[in-house]
PDB file of C-alpha atoms in Angstrom:
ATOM      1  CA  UNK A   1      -8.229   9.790  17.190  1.00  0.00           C
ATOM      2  CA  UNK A   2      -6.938  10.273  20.737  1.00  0.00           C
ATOM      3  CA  UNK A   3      -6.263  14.592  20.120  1.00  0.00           C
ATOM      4  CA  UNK A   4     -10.146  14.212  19.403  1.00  0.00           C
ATOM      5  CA  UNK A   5     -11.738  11.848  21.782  1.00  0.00           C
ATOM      6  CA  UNK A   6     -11.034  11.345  25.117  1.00  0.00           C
ATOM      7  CA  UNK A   7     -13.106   8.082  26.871  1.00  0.00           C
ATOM      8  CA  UNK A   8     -13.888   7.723  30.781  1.00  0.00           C
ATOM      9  CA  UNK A   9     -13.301   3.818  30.063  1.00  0.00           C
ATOM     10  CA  UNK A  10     -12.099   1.750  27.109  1.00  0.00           C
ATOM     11  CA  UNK A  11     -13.192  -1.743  26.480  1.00  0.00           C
ATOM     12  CA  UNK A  12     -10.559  -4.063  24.557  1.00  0.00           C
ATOM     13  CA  UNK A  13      -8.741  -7.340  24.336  1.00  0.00           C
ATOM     14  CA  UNK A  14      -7.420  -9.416  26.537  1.00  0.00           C
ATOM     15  CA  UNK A  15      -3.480  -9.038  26.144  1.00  0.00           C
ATOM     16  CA  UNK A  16      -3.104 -12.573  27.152  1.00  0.00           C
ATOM     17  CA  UNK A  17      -5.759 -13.021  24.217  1.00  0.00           C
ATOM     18  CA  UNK A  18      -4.447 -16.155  21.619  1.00  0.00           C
ATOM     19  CA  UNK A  19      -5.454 -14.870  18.618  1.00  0.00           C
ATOM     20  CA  UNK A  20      -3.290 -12.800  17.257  1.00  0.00           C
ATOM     21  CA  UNK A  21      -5.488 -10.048  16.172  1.00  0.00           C
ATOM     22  CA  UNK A  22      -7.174  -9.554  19.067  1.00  0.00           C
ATOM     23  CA  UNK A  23      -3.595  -9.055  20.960  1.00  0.00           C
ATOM     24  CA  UNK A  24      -2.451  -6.527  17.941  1.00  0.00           C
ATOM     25  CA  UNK A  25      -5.796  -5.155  18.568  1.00  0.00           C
ATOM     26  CA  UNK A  26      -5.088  -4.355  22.781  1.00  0.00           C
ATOM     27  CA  UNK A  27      -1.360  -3.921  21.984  1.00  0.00           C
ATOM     28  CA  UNK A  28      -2.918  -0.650  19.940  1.00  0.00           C
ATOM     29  CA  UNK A  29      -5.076   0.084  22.638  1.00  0.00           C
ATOM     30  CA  UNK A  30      -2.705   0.423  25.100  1.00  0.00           C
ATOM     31  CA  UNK A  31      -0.252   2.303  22.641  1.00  0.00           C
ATOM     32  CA  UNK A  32      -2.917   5.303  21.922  1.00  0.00           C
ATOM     33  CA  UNK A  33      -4.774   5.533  25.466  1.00  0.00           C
ATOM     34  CA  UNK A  34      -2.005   5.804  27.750  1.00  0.00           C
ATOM     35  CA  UNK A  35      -3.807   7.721  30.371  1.00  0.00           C
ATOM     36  CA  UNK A  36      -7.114   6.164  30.560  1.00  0.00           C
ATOM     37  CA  UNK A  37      -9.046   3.785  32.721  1.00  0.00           C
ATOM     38  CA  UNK A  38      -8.723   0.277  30.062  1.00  0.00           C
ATOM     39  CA  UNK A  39     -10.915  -2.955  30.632  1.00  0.00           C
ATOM     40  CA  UNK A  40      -9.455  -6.562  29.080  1.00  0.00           C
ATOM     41  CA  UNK A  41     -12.612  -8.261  28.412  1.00  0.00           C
ATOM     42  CA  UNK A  42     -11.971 -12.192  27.682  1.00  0.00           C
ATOM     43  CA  UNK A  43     -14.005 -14.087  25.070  1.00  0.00           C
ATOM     44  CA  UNK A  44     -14.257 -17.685  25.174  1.00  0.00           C
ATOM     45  CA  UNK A  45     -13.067 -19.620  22.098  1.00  0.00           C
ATOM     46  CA  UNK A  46     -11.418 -22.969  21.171  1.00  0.00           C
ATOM     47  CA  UNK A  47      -8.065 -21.290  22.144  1.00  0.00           C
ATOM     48  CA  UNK A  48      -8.780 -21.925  25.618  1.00  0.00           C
ATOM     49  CA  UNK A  49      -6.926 -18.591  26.688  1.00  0.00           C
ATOM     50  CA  UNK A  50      -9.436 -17.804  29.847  1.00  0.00           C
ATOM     51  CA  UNK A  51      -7.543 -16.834  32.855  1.00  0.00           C
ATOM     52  CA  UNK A  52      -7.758 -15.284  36.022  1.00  0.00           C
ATOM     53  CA  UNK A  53      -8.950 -11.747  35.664  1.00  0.00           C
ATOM     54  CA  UNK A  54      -8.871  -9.264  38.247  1.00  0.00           C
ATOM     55  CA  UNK A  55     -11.441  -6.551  38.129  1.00  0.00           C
ATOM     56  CA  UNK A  56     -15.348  -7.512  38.865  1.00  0.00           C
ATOM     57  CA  UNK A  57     -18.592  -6.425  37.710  1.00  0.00           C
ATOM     58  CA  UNK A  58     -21.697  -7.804  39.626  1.00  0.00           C
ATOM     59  CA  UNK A  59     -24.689  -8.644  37.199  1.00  0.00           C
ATOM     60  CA  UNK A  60     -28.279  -9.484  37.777  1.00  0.00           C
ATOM     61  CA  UNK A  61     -30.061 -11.633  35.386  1.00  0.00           C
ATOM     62  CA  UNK A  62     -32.322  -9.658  33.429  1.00  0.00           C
ATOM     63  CA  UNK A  63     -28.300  -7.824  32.610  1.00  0.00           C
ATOM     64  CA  UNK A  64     -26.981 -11.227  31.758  1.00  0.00           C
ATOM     65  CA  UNK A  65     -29.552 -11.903  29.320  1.00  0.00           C
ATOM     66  CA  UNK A  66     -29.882  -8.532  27.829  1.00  0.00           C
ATOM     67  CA  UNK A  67     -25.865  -8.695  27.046  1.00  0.00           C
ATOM     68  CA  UNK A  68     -26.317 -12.133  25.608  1.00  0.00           C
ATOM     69  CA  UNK A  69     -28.716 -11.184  23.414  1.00  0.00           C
ATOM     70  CA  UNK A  70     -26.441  -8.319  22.512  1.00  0.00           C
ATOM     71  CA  UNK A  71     -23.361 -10.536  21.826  1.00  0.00           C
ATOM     72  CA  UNK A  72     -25.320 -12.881  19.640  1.00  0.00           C
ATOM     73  CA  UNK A  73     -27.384 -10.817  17.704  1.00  0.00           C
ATOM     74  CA  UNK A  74     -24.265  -8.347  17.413  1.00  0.00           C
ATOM     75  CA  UNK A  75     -21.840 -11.253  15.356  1.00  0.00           C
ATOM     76  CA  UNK A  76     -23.396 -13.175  13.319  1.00  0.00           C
ATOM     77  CA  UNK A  77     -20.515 -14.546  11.206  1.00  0.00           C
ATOM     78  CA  UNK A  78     -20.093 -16.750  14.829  1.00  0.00           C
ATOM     79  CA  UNK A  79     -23.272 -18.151  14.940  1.00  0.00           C
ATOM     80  CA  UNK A  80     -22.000 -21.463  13.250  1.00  0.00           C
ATOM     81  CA  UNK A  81     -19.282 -21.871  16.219  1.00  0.00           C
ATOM     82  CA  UNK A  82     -20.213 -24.425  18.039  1.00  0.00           C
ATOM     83  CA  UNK A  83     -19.263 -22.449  21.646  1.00  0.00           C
ATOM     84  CA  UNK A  84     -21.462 -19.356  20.350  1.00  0.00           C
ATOM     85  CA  UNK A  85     -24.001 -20.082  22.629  1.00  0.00           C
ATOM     86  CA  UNK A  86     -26.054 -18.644  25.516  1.00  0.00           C
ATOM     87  CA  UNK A  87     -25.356 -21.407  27.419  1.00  0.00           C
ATOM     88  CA  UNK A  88     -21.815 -20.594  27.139  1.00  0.00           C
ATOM     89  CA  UNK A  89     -21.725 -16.978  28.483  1.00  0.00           C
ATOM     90  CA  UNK A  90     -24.156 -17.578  30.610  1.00  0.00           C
ATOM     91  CA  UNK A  91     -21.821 -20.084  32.541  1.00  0.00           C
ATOM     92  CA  UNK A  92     -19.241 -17.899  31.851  1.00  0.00           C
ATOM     93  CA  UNK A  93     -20.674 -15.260  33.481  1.00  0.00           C
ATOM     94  CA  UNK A  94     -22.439 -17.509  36.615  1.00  0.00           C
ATOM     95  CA  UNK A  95     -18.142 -18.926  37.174  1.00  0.00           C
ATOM     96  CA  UNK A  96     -17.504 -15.460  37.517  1.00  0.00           C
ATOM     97  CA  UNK A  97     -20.253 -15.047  39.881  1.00  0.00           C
ATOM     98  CA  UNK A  98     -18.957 -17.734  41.810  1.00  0.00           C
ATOM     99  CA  UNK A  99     -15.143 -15.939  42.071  1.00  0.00           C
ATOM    100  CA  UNK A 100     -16.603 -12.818  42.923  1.00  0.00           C
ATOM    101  CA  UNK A 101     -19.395 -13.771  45.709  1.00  0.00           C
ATOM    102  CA  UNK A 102     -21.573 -12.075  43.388  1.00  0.00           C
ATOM    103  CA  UNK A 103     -25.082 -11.331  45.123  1.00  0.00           C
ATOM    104  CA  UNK A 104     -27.495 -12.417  42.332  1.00  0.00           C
ATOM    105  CA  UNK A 105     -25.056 -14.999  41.323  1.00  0.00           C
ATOM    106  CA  UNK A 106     -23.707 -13.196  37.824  1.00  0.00           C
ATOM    107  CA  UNK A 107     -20.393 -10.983  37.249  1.00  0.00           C
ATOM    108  CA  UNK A 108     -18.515  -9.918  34.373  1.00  0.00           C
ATOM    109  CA  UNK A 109     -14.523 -10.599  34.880  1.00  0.00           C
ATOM    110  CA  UNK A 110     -11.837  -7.737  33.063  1.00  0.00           C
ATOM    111  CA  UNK A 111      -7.995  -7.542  33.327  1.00  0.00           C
ATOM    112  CA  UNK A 112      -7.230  -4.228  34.867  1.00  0.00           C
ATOM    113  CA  UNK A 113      -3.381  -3.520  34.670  1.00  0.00           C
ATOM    114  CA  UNK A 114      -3.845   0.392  36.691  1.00  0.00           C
ATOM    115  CA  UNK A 115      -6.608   2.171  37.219  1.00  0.00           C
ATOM    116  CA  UNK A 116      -6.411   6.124  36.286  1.00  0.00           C
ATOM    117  CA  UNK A 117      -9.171   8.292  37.223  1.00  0.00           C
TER     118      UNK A 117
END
């Protein structure tokens, strides 16, 4: 896959992620795409593994709710989680907001280990 397809950004895992697919899944990431630019996105779950990313995307609403929709329309095998909710990235994404100084109150949070470009 890498000899064939090379990505301006790749989205994956969390490394600090809990569950231990998702952490095989970024360990692989990492192992293939050596020289690319490589977002951790977090996902909130009853592991409680948040943290403290480091890399900021500012959001306005009409973004927030469009990627909601995404998310929960994209998985539906979570639906019956109790935290699958648009409540619950909304507030995700408004704490981020908050960290960030975000002007329309919304940001998306990755873990950026190096940035290549």
């Amino acid at each position: 896959m890498k000899r064939d397809y090379h990505p301006d950004l790749i989205l994956t895992h969390s490394r600090h992620d809990l569950h231990q697919d998702h952490r095989l899944i970024s360990d692989f990431t990492w192992n293939t795409f050596r020289n690319h630019l490589i977002l951790e996105y977090e996902i909130p779950k009853y592991d409680g593994d948040l943290g403290n990313p480091n890399f900021f995307v500012h959001l306005t609403e009409n973004i927030c709710k469009d990627k909601i929709n995404y998310i929960l329309d994209s998985f539906p095998s979570q639906n019956q989680k109790q935290w699958f909710t648009e409540e619950t990235f909304l507030s995700i994404l408004r704490l981020r907001g908050i960290e960030s100084n975000a002007p329309h109150k919304y940001a998306e949070a990755f873990y950026c280990r190096k940035v290549v470009f």
